[in-house]
PDB file of C-alpha atoms in Angstrom:
ATOM      1  CA  MET A   1     -57.389 -41.906 237.370  1.00 68.00           C
ATOM      2  CA  ILE A   2     -60.407 -42.939 235.115  1.00 80.00           C
ATOM      3  CA  GLU A   3     -60.741 -46.783 235.644  1.00 85.00           C
ATOM      4  CA  GLN A   4     -60.954 -47.040 231.775  1.00 89.00           C
ATOM      5  CA  TYR A   5     -61.494 -45.877 228.473  1.00 93.00           C
ATOM      6  CA  LYS A   6     -61.270 -46.388 224.568  1.00 95.00           C
ATOM      7  CA  GLU A   7     -58.912 -45.263 222.221  1.00 94.00           C
ATOM      8  CA  ILE A   8     -57.624 -45.433 218.928  1.00 95.00           C
ATOM      9  CA  TYR A   9     -53.962 -47.378 218.918  1.00 94.00           C
ATOM     10  CA  GLU A  10     -53.692 -47.266 215.270  1.00 95.00           C
ATOM     11  CA  GLY A  11     -55.818 -45.211 212.659  1.00 97.00           C
ATOM     12  CA  GLY A  12     -57.647 -46.418 209.469  1.00 97.00           C
ATOM     13  CA  THR A  13     -59.822 -45.411 206.579  1.00 97.00           C
ATOM     14  CA  ASP A  14     -62.404 -46.518 204.867  1.00 97.00           C
ATOM     15  CA  GLU A  15     -65.475 -45.252 202.397  1.00 96.00           C
ATOM     16  CA  ILE A  16     -68.896 -45.670 201.322  1.00 97.00           C
ATOM     17  CA  VAL A  17     -70.745 -44.589 198.071  1.00 96.00           C
ATOM     18  CA  GLU A  18     -73.942 -42.680 198.149  1.00 94.00           C
ATOM     19  CA  LYS A  19     -75.349 -41.871 194.904  1.00 94.00           C
ATOM     20  CA  LYS A  20     -72.226 -41.541 193.188  1.00 93.00           C
ATOM     21  CA  SER A  21     -70.738 -39.330 196.090  1.00 95.00           C
ATOM     22  CA  ARG A  22     -67.590 -40.584 197.855  1.00 96.00           C
ATOM     23  CA  PHE A  23     -67.469 -40.074 201.656  1.00 98.00           C
ATOM     24  CA  ILE A  24     -63.751 -41.348 202.677  1.00 98.00           C
ATOM     25  CA  ALA A  25     -63.415 -41.340 206.516  1.00 98.00           C
ATOM     26  CA  THR A  26     -59.797 -41.216 207.783  1.00 98.00           C
ATOM     27  CA  VAL A  27     -59.222 -41.989 211.549  1.00 98.00           C
ATOM     28  CA  PHE A  28     -56.226 -40.281 213.650  1.00 98.00           C
ATOM     29  CA  PRO A  29     -55.382 -40.992 217.089  1.00 97.00           C
ATOM     30  CA  VAL A  30     -54.625 -37.524 218.621  1.00 97.00           C
ATOM     31  CA  LYS A  31     -53.520 -36.361 222.108  1.00 94.00           C
ATOM     32  CA  ALA A  32     -53.548 -32.335 221.653  1.00 96.00           C
ATOM     33  CA  GLU A  33     -55.538 -29.798 219.742  1.00 97.00           C
ATOM     34  CA  GLN A  34     -52.219 -28.949 217.896  1.00 97.00           C
ATOM     35  CA  GLU A  35     -51.881 -32.171 216.627  1.00 97.00           C
ATOM     36  CA  ALA A  36     -55.536 -32.199 215.357  1.00 98.00           C
ATOM     37  CA  VAL A  37     -55.491 -29.020 213.793  1.00 97.00           C
ATOM     38  CA  ARG A  38     -52.320 -30.255 211.821  1.00 97.00           C
ATOM     39  CA  LEU A  39     -53.973 -33.222 210.558  1.00 98.00           C
ATOM     40  CA  ILE A  40     -56.874 -31.562 209.125  1.00 98.00           C
ATOM     41  CA  GLU A  41     -54.662 -29.151 207.116  1.00 97.00           C
ATOM     42  CA  GLU A  42     -52.575 -31.661 205.819  1.00 97.00           C
ATOM     43  CA  THR A  43     -55.790 -33.639 204.841  1.00 97.00           C
ATOM     44  CA  LYS A  44     -57.226 -30.742 203.240  1.00 96.00           C
ATOM     45  CA  LYS A  45     -54.036 -30.143 201.123  1.00 96.00           C
ATOM     46  CA  LYS A  46     -53.815 -33.966 200.304  1.00 96.00           C
ATOM     47  CA  ASN A  47     -57.480 -33.669 198.988  1.00 96.00           C
ATOM     48  CA  TRP A  48     -57.517 -30.313 197.762  1.00 95.00           C
ATOM     49  CA  ASP A  49     -59.779 -31.235 194.883  1.00 95.00           C
ATOM     50  CA  ALA A  50     -62.738 -32.863 197.254  1.00 95.00           C
ATOM     51  CA  ARG A  51     -65.463 -30.805 197.666  1.00 92.00           C
ATOM     52  CA  HIS A  52     -65.511 -30.885 201.376  1.00 97.00           C
ATOM     53  CA  ASN A  53     -62.993 -32.383 204.278  1.00 97.00           C
ATOM     54  CA  CYS A  54     -65.773 -32.610 207.381  1.00 98.00           C
ATOM     55  CA  PHE A  55     -64.263 -33.466 210.770  1.00 98.00           C
ATOM     56  CA  ALA A  56     -64.786 -33.738 214.241  1.00 98.00           C
ATOM     57  CA  TYR A  57     -62.169 -34.513 217.209  1.00 98.00           C
ATOM     58  CA  VAL A  58     -62.431 -35.644 221.252  1.00 98.00           C
ATOM     59  CA  ILE A  59     -59.005 -35.311 223.140  1.00 96.00           C
ATOM     60  CA  GLY A  60     -59.274 -36.288 227.014  1.00 92.00           C
ATOM     61  CA  PRO A  61     -60.406 -39.293 229.308  1.00 88.00           C
ATOM     62  CA  ARG A  62     -63.320 -37.511 229.973  1.00 90.00           C
ATOM     63  CA  HIS A  63     -63.722 -36.174 226.188  1.00 94.00           C
ATOM     64  CA  GLU A  64     -62.979 -32.512 227.707  1.00 95.00           C
ATOM     65  CA  LEU A  65     -61.920 -31.264 224.327  1.00 97.00           C
ATOM     66  CA  GLN A  66     -64.959 -31.465 221.184  1.00 98.00           C
ATOM     67  CA  ARG A  67     -64.548 -29.645 218.254  1.00 98.00           C
ATOM     68  CA  PHE A  68     -66.472 -30.531 214.763  1.00 98.00           C
ATOM     69  CA  SER A  69     -66.763 -28.685 211.101  1.00 97.00           C
ATOM     70  CA  ASP A  70     -69.492 -29.176 208.829  1.00 97.00           C
ATOM     71  CA  ASP A  71     -66.579 -27.740 205.982  1.00 96.00           C
ATOM     72  CA  GLY A  72     -69.229 -25.936 203.937  1.00 94.00           C
ATOM     73  CA  GLU A  73     -71.985 -28.750 204.245  1.00 96.00           C
ATOM     74  CA  PRO A  74     -75.378 -27.632 205.330  1.00 96.00           C
ATOM     75  CA  SER A  75     -75.252 -27.044 209.103  1.00 96.00           C
ATOM     76  CA  GLY A  76     -75.530 -30.076 211.375  1.00 96.00           C
ATOM     77  CA  THR A  77     -75.253 -32.371 208.699  1.00 97.00           C
ATOM     78  CA  ALA A  78     -71.330 -33.449 208.652  1.00 97.00           C
ATOM     79  CA  GLY A  79     -69.601 -32.324 212.041  1.00 97.00           C
ATOM     80  CA  LYS A  80     -71.935 -33.052 214.529  1.00 97.00           C
ATOM     81  CA  PRO A  81     -72.957 -36.598 212.811  1.00 98.00           C
ATOM     82  CA  ILE A  82     -69.198 -37.578 213.123  1.00 98.00           C
ATOM     83  CA  LEU A  83     -68.906 -36.271 216.480  1.00 98.00           C
ATOM     84  CA  ASP A  84     -71.738 -38.149 217.608  1.00 98.00           C
ATOM     85  CA  VAL A  85     -70.109 -41.690 215.884  1.00 98.00           C
ATOM     86  CA  LEU A  86     -67.089 -40.973 218.461  1.00 98.00           C
ATOM     87  CA  LEU A  87     -69.494 -39.919 221.546  1.00 98.00           C
ATOM     88  CA  GLY A  88     -71.802 -42.838 220.581  1.00 97.00           C
ATOM     89  CA  GLU A  89     -69.142 -45.144 220.375  1.00 96.00           C
ATOM     90  CA  ASP A  90     -67.380 -43.807 223.741  1.00 96.00           C
ATOM     91  CA  VAL A  91     -63.845 -43.406 221.784  1.00 97.00           C
ATOM     92  CA  HIS A  92     -61.174 -41.302 223.283  1.00 96.00           C
ATOM     93  CA  ASN A  93     -58.342 -39.270 221.733  1.00 96.00           C
ATOM     94  CA  ALA A  94     -59.315 -39.597 218.203  1.00 98.00           C
ATOM     95  CA  LEU A  95     -59.751 -37.467 215.433  1.00 98.00           C
ATOM     96  CA  ILE A  96     -62.333 -38.577 212.166  1.00 98.00           C
ATOM     97  CA  ILE A  97     -61.797 -36.954 208.664  1.00 98.00           C
ATOM     98  CA  VAL A  98     -64.634 -37.466 206.141  1.00 98.00           C
ATOM     99  CA  THR A  99     -63.652 -36.195 202.574  1.00 98.00           C
ATOM    100  CA  ARG A 100     -66.736 -35.966 200.495  1.00 97.00           C
ATOM    101  CA  TYR A 101     -65.938 -36.093 196.386  1.00 97.00           C
ATOM    102  CA  PHE A 102     -69.611 -35.004 195.076  1.00 95.00           C
ATOM    103  CA  GLY A 103     -70.985 -37.270 192.900  1.00 91.00           C
ATOM    104  CA  GLY A 104     -73.458 -34.858 191.193  1.00 87.00           C
ATOM    105  CA  THR A 105     -76.862 -35.574 193.210  1.00 88.00           C
ATOM    106  CA  LEU A 106     -78.080 -33.707 196.300  1.00 89.00           C
ATOM    107  CA  LEU A 107     -78.657 -36.190 199.041  1.00 93.00           C
ATOM    108  CA  GLY A 108     -80.810 -33.806 201.762  1.00 94.00           C
ATOM    109  CA  THR A 109     -80.020 -33.363 205.134  1.00 94.00           C
ATOM    110  CA  GLY A 110     -81.133 -37.013 206.122  1.00 96.00           C
ATOM    111  CA  GLY A 111     -79.212 -38.343 203.441  1.00 96.00           C
ATOM    112  CA  LEU A 112     -75.809 -36.453 204.313  1.00 97.00           C
ATOM    113  CA  VAL A 113     -76.010 -37.169 208.067  1.00 97.00           C
ATOM    114  CA  ARG A 114     -76.293 -40.986 207.240  1.00 97.00           C
ATOM    115  CA  ALA A 115     -73.781 -40.724 204.841  1.00 97.00           C
ATOM    116  CA  TYR A 116     -71.154 -39.151 207.361  1.00 98.00           C
ATOM    117  CA  GLN A 117     -72.113 -41.253 210.096  1.00 98.00           C
ATOM    118  CA  GLY A 118     -71.701 -44.159 207.902  1.00 98.00           C
ATOM    119  CA  ALA A 119     -68.511 -43.273 206.310  1.00 98.00           C
ATOM    120  CA  SER A 120     -67.239 -42.514 210.279  1.00 98.00           C
ATOM    121  CA  LYS A 121     -68.568 -45.806 211.538  1.00 98.00           C
ATOM    122  CA  ALA A 122     -66.309 -47.705 208.660  1.00 98.00           C
ATOM    123  CA  GLY A 123     -63.571 -45.523 209.415  1.00 98.00           C
ATOM    124  CA  LEU A 124     -63.481 -46.840 212.713  1.00 98.00           C
ATOM    125  CA  LEU A 125     -64.115 -50.406 212.120  1.00 97.00           C
ATOM    126  CA  SER A 126     -60.861 -50.057 210.055  1.00 97.00           C
ATOM    127  CA  SER A 127     -59.102 -48.771 212.852  1.00 97.00           C
ATOM    128  CA  GLN A 128     -57.668 -50.314 216.140  1.00 96.00           C
ATOM    129  CA  ILE A 129     -59.246 -49.571 219.103  1.00 96.00           C
ATOM    130  CA  ILE A 130     -57.563 -50.565 222.718  1.00 95.00           C
ATOM    131  CA  THR A 131     -59.043 -50.201 226.023  1.00 94.00           C
ATOM    132  CA  LYS A 132     -56.838 -48.589 228.605  1.00 92.00           C
ATOM    133  CA  LYS A 133     -57.312 -49.505 232.071  1.00 91.00           C
ATOM    134  CA  SER A 134     -55.912 -47.959 235.163  1.00 91.00           C
ATOM    135  CA  GLY A 135     -54.008 -49.669 237.503  1.00 92.00           C
ATOM    136  CA  SER A 136     -50.779 -50.500 238.755  1.00 92.00           C
ATOM    137  CA  LYS A 137     -47.292 -52.102 238.123  1.00 94.00           C
ATOM    138  CA  ILE A 138     -46.599 -54.382 240.901  1.00 96.00           C
ATOM    139  CA  LEU A 139     -43.222 -56.120 241.899  1.00 97.00           C
ATOM    140  CA  ILE A 140     -43.488 -59.908 243.664  1.00 97.00           C
ATOM    141  CA  LYS A 141     -40.419 -61.424 244.768  1.00 97.00           C
ATOM    142  CA  THR A 142     -40.615 -64.662 246.291  1.00 96.00           C
ATOM    143  CA  ASP A 143     -38.521 -68.108 246.402  1.00 95.00           C
ATOM    144  CA  TYR A 144     -38.508 -70.989 244.266  1.00 96.00           C
ATOM    145  CA  ASN A 145     -41.170 -72.918 246.390  1.00 94.00           C
ATOM    146  CA  ASN A 146     -44.062 -70.613 246.037  1.00 95.00           C
ATOM    147  CA  VAL A 147     -43.456 -69.659 241.983  1.00 96.00           C
ATOM    148  CA  GLY A 148     -46.434 -72.486 240.986  1.00 96.00           C
ATOM    149  CA  LYS A 149     -48.794 -71.196 243.643  1.00 96.00           C
ATOM    150  CA  ILE A 150     -48.235 -67.553 242.635  1.00 97.00           C
ATOM    151  CA  GLN A 151     -48.276 -68.590 238.747  1.00 96.00           C
ATOM    152  CA  TYR A 152     -51.728 -70.408 239.532  1.00 96.00           C
ATOM    153  CA  ILE A 153     -52.858 -67.497 241.422  1.00 97.00           C
ATOM    154  CA  PHE A 154     -51.940 -65.336 237.864  1.00 96.00           C
ATOM    155  CA  GLY A 155     -53.898 -67.771 235.979  1.00 94.00           C
ATOM    156  CA  GLN A 156     -56.857 -67.428 238.136  1.00 94.00           C
ATOM    157  CA  MET A 157     -57.006 -63.900 238.175  1.00 94.00           C
ATOM    158  CA  GLU A 158     -55.946 -63.686 234.368  1.00 92.00           C
ATOM    159  CA  ILE A 159     -53.172 -61.106 235.614  1.00 93.00           C
ATOM    160  CA  ASP A 160     -50.562 -60.031 233.226  1.00 90.00           C
ATOM    161  CA  VAL A 161     -47.045 -60.521 233.588  1.00 93.00           C
ATOM    162  CA  LEU A 162     -44.746 -58.178 232.132  1.00 94.00           C
ATOM    163  CA  GLU A 163     -41.472 -59.539 233.050  1.00 95.00           C
ATOM    164  CA  SER A 164     -40.511 -62.342 235.195  1.00 95.00           C
ATOM    165  CA  GLU A 165     -36.732 -62.500 236.603  1.00 96.00           C
ATOM    166  CA  TYR A 166     -34.997 -65.821 237.611  1.00 96.00           C
ATOM    167  CA  THR A 167     -32.107 -65.674 240.045  1.00 95.00           C
ATOM    168  CA  ASP A 168     -31.367 -66.449 243.649  1.00 95.00           C
ATOM    169  CA  GLU A 169     -35.216 -65.631 243.899  1.00 96.00           C
ATOM    170  CA  VAL A 170     -37.599 -65.129 241.773  1.00 97.00           C
ATOM    171  CA  GLN A 171     -39.322 -61.831 240.482  1.00 97.00           C
ATOM    172  CA  PHE A 172     -42.601 -61.241 238.770  1.00 97.00           C
ATOM    173  CA  THR A 173     -43.693 -57.399 237.339  1.00 97.00           C
ATOM    174  CA  ILE A 174     -47.216 -57.518 236.796  1.00 96.00           C
ATOM    175  CA  ALA A 175     -49.974 -55.097 235.497  1.00 94.00           C
ATOM    176  CA  VAL A 176     -53.301 -55.379 237.756  1.00 93.00           C
ATOM    177  CA  GLU A 177     -56.345 -53.214 237.863  1.00 91.00           C
ATOM    178  CA  ALA A 178     -56.525 -50.794 241.043  1.00 86.00           C
ATOM    179  CA  SER A 179     -59.560 -52.205 242.163  1.00 88.00           C
ATOM    180  CA  VAL A 180     -58.163 -56.056 241.719  1.00 92.00           C
ATOM    181  CA  SER A 181     -54.892 -55.257 243.752  1.00 92.00           C
ATOM    182  CA  PRO A 182     -56.065 -55.696 247.039  1.00 94.00           C
ATOM    183  CA  SER A 183     -57.632 -58.779 246.786  1.00 96.00           C
ATOM    184  CA  LEU A 184     -54.477 -60.319 244.476  1.00 96.00           C
ATOM    185  CA  GLU A 185     -52.132 -59.344 247.398  1.00 96.00           C
ATOM    186  CA  LYS A 186     -54.190 -60.796 249.973  1.00 96.00           C
ATOM    187  CA  LYS A 187     -54.618 -64.156 247.845  1.00 96.00           C
ATOM    188  CA  ILE A 188     -50.750 -64.306 247.038  1.00 97.00           C
ATOM    189  CA  GLN A 189     -49.910 -63.421 251.142  1.00 96.00           C
ATOM    190  CA  GLU A 190     -52.061 -66.449 252.035  1.00 96.00           C
ATOM    191  CA  ALA A 191     -50.659 -68.900 249.593  1.00 96.00           C
ATOM    192  CA  THR A 192     -47.266 -67.714 250.345  1.00 96.00           C
ATOM    193  CA  SER A 193     -47.717 -67.747 254.289  1.00 95.00           C
ATOM    194  CA  ALA A 194     -46.762 -63.802 253.681  1.00 95.00           C
ATOM    195  CA  THR A 195     -43.231 -64.873 252.880  1.00 95.00           C
ATOM    196  CA  ALA A 196     -43.857 -63.259 249.227  1.00 96.00           C
ATOM    197  CA  SER A 197     -43.016 -59.253 248.714  1.00 95.00           C
ATOM    198  CA  TYR A 198     -45.658 -57.351 247.146  1.00 96.00           C
ATOM    199  CA  GLU A 199     -44.511 -53.815 245.875  1.00 96.00           C
ATOM    200  CA  LYS A 200     -46.312 -51.222 244.465  1.00 94.00           C
ATOM    201  CA  LEU A 201     -44.070 -49.453 241.667  1.00 93.00           C
ATOM    202  CA  ASP A 202     -46.113 -47.380 239.581  1.00 91.00           C
ATOM    203  CA  ASP A 203     -49.573 -45.815 238.848  1.00 91.00           C
ATOM    204  CA  ILE A 204     -50.317 -46.971 234.973  1.00 91.00           C
ATOM    205  CA  TYR A 205     -52.381 -47.171 232.483  1.00 92.00           C
ATOM    206  CA  TYR A 206     -52.557 -50.436 230.194  1.00 92.00           C
ATOM    207  CA  ALA A 207     -54.212 -52.162 227.462  1.00 93.00           C
ATOM    208  CA  LYS A 208     -53.920 -55.437 225.817  1.00 88.00           C
ATOM    209  CA  THR A 209     -53.590 -55.911 221.905  1.00 87.00           C
ATOM    210  CA  ASN A 210     -52.375 -58.808 219.982  1.00 83.00           C
ATOM    211  CA  GLY A 211     -51.449 -60.883 223.147  1.00 81.00           C
ATOM    212  CA  GLN A 212     -49.357 -58.009 224.046  1.00 86.00           C
ATOM    213  CA  VAL A 213     -49.463 -55.671 227.170  1.00 90.00           C
ATOM    214  CA  LEU A 214     -49.110 -51.714 226.687  1.00 89.00           C
ATOM    215  CA  LEU A 215     -48.046 -49.214 229.222  1.00 89.00           C
ATOM    216  CA  PHE A 216     -48.947 -45.800 229.359  1.00 85.00           C
ATOM    217  CA  ASP A 217     -47.912 -42.610 231.405  1.00 72.00           C
ATOM    218  CA  GLU A 218     -51.718 -41.368 231.528  1.00 64.00           C
TER     219      GLU A 218
END
């Protein structure tokens, strides 16, 4: 598993204007090439009156799949600059389509590159990007005497508690980074004199957004 990577959680849109040409960037989260192709075709149909719908997308935690298109703009002035923004920001599983409505003035090669990159960056800023971390879902069981000690350790190590259950014993289901799990287990065993159980349930990816913990299968 990759230790962590950034990806689009919710896409966004924004635009810039250069010499009366509008460059509208729309950002989508994508997990498969078929999904990206479908979104590109839908956008082209929606913006049928635009001069160009240039795009780039990257898919996979290692940017395994990369595609881009200038869609009629001079070679190297649109698709590759959009791709460079995605790679430069190290964003994964993302598609950016920049729609250009021509304003009547030619921008030149350098002007086009700057415009497509500027629109792409604006689109990313309008999107919600999360950092997915590799880790484990852990189940901890303990008696009531150790609850305060364990919660103190959680606070110290900034551990995310997914669920708490209080019955005849106390159970905490937590998400923890893989690299942190061994030291967390050691601290809990020391604090509870090895009376608390520490069980790994699943390997997961997880992220935090707006105070909420999100779990992912990959």
